[in-house]
XYZ file of C-alpha atoms in Angstrom:
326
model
C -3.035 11.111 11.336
C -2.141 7.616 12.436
C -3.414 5.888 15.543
C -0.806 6.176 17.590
C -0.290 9.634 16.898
C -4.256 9.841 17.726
C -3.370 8.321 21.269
C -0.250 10.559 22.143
C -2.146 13.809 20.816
C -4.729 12.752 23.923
C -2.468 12.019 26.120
C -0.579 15.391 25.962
C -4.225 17.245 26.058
C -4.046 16.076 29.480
C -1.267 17.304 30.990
C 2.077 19.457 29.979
C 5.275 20.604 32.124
C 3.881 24.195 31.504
C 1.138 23.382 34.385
C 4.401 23.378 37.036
C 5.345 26.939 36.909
C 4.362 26.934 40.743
C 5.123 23.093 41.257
C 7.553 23.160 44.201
C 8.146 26.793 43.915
C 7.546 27.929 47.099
C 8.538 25.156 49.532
C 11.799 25.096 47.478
C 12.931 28.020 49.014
C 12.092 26.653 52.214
C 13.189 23.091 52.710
C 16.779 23.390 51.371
C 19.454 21.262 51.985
C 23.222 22.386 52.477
C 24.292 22.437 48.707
C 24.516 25.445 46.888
C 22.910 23.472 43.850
C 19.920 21.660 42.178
C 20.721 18.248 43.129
C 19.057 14.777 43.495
C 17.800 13.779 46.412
C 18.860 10.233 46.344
C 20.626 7.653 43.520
C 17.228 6.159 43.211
C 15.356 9.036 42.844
C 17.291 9.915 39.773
C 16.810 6.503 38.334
C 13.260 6.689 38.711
C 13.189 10.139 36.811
C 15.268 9.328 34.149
C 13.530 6.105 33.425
C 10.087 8.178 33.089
C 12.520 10.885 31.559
C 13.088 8.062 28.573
C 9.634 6.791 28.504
C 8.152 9.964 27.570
C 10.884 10.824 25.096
C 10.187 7.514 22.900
C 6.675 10.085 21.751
C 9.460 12.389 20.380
C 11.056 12.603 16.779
C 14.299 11.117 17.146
C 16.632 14.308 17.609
C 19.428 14.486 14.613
C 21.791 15.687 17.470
C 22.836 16.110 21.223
C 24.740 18.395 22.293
C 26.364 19.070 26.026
C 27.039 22.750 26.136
C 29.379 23.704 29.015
C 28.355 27.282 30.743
C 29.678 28.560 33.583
C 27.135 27.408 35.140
C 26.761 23.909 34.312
C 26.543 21.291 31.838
C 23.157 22.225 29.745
C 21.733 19.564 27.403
C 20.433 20.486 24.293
C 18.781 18.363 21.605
C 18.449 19.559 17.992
C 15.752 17.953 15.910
C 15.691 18.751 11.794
C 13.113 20.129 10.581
C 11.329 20.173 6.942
C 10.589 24.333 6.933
C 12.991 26.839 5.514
C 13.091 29.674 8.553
C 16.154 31.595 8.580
C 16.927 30.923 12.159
C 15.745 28.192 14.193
C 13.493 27.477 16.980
C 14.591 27.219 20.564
C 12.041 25.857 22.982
C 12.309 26.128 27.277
C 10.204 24.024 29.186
C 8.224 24.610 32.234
C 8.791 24.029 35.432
C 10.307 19.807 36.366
C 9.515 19.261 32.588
C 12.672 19.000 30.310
C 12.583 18.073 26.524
C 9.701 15.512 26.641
C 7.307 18.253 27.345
C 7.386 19.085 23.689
C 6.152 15.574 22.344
C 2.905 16.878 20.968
C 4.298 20.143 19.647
C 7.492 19.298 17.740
C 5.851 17.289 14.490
C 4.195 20.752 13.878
C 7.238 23.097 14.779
C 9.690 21.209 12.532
C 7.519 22.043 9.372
C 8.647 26.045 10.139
C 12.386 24.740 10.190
C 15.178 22.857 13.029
C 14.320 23.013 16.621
C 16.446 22.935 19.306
C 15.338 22.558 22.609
C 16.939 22.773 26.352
C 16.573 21.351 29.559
C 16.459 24.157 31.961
C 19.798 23.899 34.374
C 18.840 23.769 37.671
C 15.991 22.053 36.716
C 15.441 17.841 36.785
C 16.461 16.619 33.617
C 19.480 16.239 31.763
C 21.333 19.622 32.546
C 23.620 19.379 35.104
C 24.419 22.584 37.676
C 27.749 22.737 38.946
C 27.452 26.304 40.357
C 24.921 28.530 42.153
C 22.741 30.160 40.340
C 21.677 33.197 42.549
C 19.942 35.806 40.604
C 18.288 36.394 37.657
C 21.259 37.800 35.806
C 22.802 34.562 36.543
C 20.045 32.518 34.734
C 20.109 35.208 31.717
C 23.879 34.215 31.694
C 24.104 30.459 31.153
C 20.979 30.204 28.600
C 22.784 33.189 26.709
C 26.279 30.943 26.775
C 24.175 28.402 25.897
C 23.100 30.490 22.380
C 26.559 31.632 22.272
C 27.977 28.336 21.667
C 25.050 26.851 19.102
C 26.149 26.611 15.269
C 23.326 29.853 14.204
C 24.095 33.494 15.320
C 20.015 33.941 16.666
C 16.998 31.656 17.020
C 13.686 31.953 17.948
C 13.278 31.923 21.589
C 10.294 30.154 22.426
C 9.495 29.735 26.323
C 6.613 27.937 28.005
C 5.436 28.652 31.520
C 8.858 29.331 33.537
C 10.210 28.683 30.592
C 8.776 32.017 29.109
C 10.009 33.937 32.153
C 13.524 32.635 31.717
C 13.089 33.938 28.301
C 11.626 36.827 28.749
C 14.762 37.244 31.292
C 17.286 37.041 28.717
C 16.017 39.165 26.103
C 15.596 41.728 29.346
C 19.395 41.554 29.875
C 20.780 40.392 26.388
C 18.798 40.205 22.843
C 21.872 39.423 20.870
C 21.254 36.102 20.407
C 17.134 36.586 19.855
C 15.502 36.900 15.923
C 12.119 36.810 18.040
C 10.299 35.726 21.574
C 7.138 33.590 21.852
C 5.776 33.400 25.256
C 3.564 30.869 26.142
C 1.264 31.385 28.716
C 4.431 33.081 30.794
C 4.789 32.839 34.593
C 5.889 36.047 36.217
C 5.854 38.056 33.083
C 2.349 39.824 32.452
C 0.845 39.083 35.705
C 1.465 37.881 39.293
C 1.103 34.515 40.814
C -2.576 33.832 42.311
C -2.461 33.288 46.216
C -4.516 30.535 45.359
C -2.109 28.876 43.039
C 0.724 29.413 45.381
C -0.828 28.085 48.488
C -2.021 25.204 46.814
C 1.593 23.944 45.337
C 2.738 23.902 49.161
C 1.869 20.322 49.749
C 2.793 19.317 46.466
C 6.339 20.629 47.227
C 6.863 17.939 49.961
C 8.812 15.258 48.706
C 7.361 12.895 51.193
C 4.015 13.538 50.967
C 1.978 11.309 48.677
C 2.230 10.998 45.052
C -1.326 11.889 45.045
C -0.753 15.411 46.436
C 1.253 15.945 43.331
C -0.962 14.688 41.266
C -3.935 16.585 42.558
C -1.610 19.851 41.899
C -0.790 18.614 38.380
C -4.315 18.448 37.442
C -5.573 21.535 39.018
C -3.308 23.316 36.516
C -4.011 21.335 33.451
C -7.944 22.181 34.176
C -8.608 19.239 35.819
C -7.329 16.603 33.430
C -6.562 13.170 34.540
C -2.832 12.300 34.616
C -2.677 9.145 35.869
C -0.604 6.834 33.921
C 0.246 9.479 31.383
C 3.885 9.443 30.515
C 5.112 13.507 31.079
C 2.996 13.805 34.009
C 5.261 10.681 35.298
C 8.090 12.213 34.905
C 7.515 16.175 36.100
C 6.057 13.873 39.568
C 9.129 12.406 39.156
C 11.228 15.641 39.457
C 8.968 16.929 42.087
C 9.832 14.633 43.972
C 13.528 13.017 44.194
C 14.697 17.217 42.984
C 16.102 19.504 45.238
C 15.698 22.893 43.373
C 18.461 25.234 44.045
C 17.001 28.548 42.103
C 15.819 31.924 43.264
C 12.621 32.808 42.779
C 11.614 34.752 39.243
C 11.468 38.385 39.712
C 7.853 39.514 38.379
C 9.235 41.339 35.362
C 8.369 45.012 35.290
C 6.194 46.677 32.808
C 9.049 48.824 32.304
C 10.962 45.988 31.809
C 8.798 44.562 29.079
C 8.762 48.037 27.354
C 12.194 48.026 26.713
C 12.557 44.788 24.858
C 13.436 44.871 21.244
C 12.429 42.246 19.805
C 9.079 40.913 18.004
C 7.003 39.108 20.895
C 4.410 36.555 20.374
C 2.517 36.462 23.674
C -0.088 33.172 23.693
C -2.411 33.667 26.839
C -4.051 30.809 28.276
C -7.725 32.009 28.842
C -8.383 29.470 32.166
C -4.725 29.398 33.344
C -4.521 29.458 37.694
C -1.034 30.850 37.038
C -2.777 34.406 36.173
C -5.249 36.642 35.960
C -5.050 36.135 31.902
C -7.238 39.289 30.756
C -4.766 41.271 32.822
C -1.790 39.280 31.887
C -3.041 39.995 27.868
C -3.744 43.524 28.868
C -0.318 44.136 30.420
C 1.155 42.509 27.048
C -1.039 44.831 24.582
C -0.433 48.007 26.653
C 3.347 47.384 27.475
C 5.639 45.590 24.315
C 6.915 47.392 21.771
C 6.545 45.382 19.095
C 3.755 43.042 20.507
C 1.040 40.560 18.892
C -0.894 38.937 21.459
C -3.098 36.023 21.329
C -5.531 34.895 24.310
C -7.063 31.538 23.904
C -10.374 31.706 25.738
C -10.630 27.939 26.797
C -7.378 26.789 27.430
C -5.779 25.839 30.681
C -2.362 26.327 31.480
C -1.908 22.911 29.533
C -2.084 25.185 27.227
C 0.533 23.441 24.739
C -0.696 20.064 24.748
C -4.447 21.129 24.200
C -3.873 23.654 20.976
C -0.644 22.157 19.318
C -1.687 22.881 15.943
C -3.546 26.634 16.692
C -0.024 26.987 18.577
C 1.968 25.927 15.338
C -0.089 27.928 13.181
C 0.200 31.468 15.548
C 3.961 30.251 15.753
C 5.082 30.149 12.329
C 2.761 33.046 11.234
C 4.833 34.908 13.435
C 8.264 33.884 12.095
C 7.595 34.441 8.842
C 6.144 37.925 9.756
C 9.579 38.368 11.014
C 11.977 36.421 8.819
């Protein structure tokens, strides 16, 4: 491994998008502004996110394609990247929480030897997705990531979600599988367990967009176990989106364990042993005792950085589990 892979690989140990499943999410619902959608607050605070937006993606693999997929719902962006593997289907990746695309930066060089990726920017979400209508329920955000599929060159993929990102997942294969060859869930918000009190009372002051950076900050590293992120490129950017964002998205429904029972699909469920964004033995638990056609893997020491701290572990559960299901 080169040097500056070396350097990047430490940098994403430190923080990951995943760690803002919370981020914002309660004082979003609260401090809304007249528009019925996810909006910027401000021309500058755009510029400011999409500069750190481009910073972190330099640590990317330059995609072979972008794509701007019109929904219903909005504009979603979509990057494909071309990978070295042979999988039948390829791999679609969600972000967490004020994350986007460059959340991936330490996970992709490992994914594309199982086959292409494609990843998304959530819509509704800062980034490169545009909404241009309310989303208002969850079978509204199962609808514009399923006309998102729809409209991609491959009849399934591999639906891999990360924090919110594996509840918006978990969300479509709930209402529609068509599109799904398998779901991994990484360390999912909403999904196996509940929200600590703790967690959520704690992301109140880092949903204030005029409170200091700091207050993020502190937030960011409380859910990446206490790892610095000063100066580190993604954790620029999701600070970013905390702040100049104006989220515009109901609140996840805790999916039911009857809900999880009737999904039929393979799962991969990857539990983050120290995550603050669940109780993980009972979030593992609830996965063992409720899927259908289940494997579940809890990682004893990670946080719910979960991504950037076991890329290759990660990889290696991943593509274990495609092939299983190939």
């Amino acid at each position: 491994m080169n040097v500056r892979a070396v350097s990047t690989r430490r940098r994403y140990l430190k923080i990951t998008a995943g760690a803002l499943a919370v981020g914002a999410l309660a004082l979003a619902f609260v401090l809304r502004s007249p528009s019925p959608v996810g909006h910027w607050n401000s021309a500058a605070s755009e510029d400011r996110f999409l500069a750190a937006y481009d910073r972190a993606f330099e640590d990317l693999p330059n995609p072979a394609e972008t794509l701007d997929i019109r929904t219903d719902y909005g504009v979603v962006r979509v990057y494909r990247f071309e990978g070295t593997g042979t999988s039948t289907h390829p791999l679609l990746l969600l972000p967490g929480r004020s994350s986007a695309t460059p959340v991936w930066a330490a996970n992709l060089p490992g994914l594309l030897t199982i086959g292409d990726v494609y990843t998304v920017d959530l819509l509704g979400e800062p980034g490169r997705s545009i909404q241009e209508r309310p989303i208002s329920s969850d079978e509204d955000q199962a609808a514009w990531l399923d006309q998102t599929l729809e409209a991609l060159p491959t009849d399934q993929v591999h639906l891999v979600g990360l924090s919110i990102g594996g509840w918006t997942a978990t969300n479509l294969a709930v209402h529609d599988s068509t599109h799904l060859a398998t779901l991994t869930l990484i360390d999912p918000a909403r999904t196996f367990a509940d929200i600590p009190w703790g967690t959520a009372i704690r992301a109140l002051p880092a949903a204030v967009p005029w409170l200091p950076k700091s207050w993020r900050d502190s937030f960011n590293s409380y859910t990446a176990g206490g790892a610095e992120v000063q100066d580190v490129p993604i954790a620029d950017m999701i600070e970013a989106g905390m702040q100049g964002y104006s989220l515009k998205l109901p609140q996840p429904t805790r999916t039911t364990d009857r809900e999880l029972a009737t999904l039929d699909v393979p799962v991969l469920a990857i539990i983050a042993g120290r995550s603050v964004m669940h109780d993980a033995q009972l979030a593992a638990d609830t996965a063992e005792r409720t899927l259908p056609d289940g494997t579940v893997h809890l990682y004893p020491d990670a946080s719910h950085a979960i991504n950037g701290e076991y890329p290759d572990r990660l990889r290696d559960d991943v593509a274990a589990f495609v092939a299983r299901n190939s």
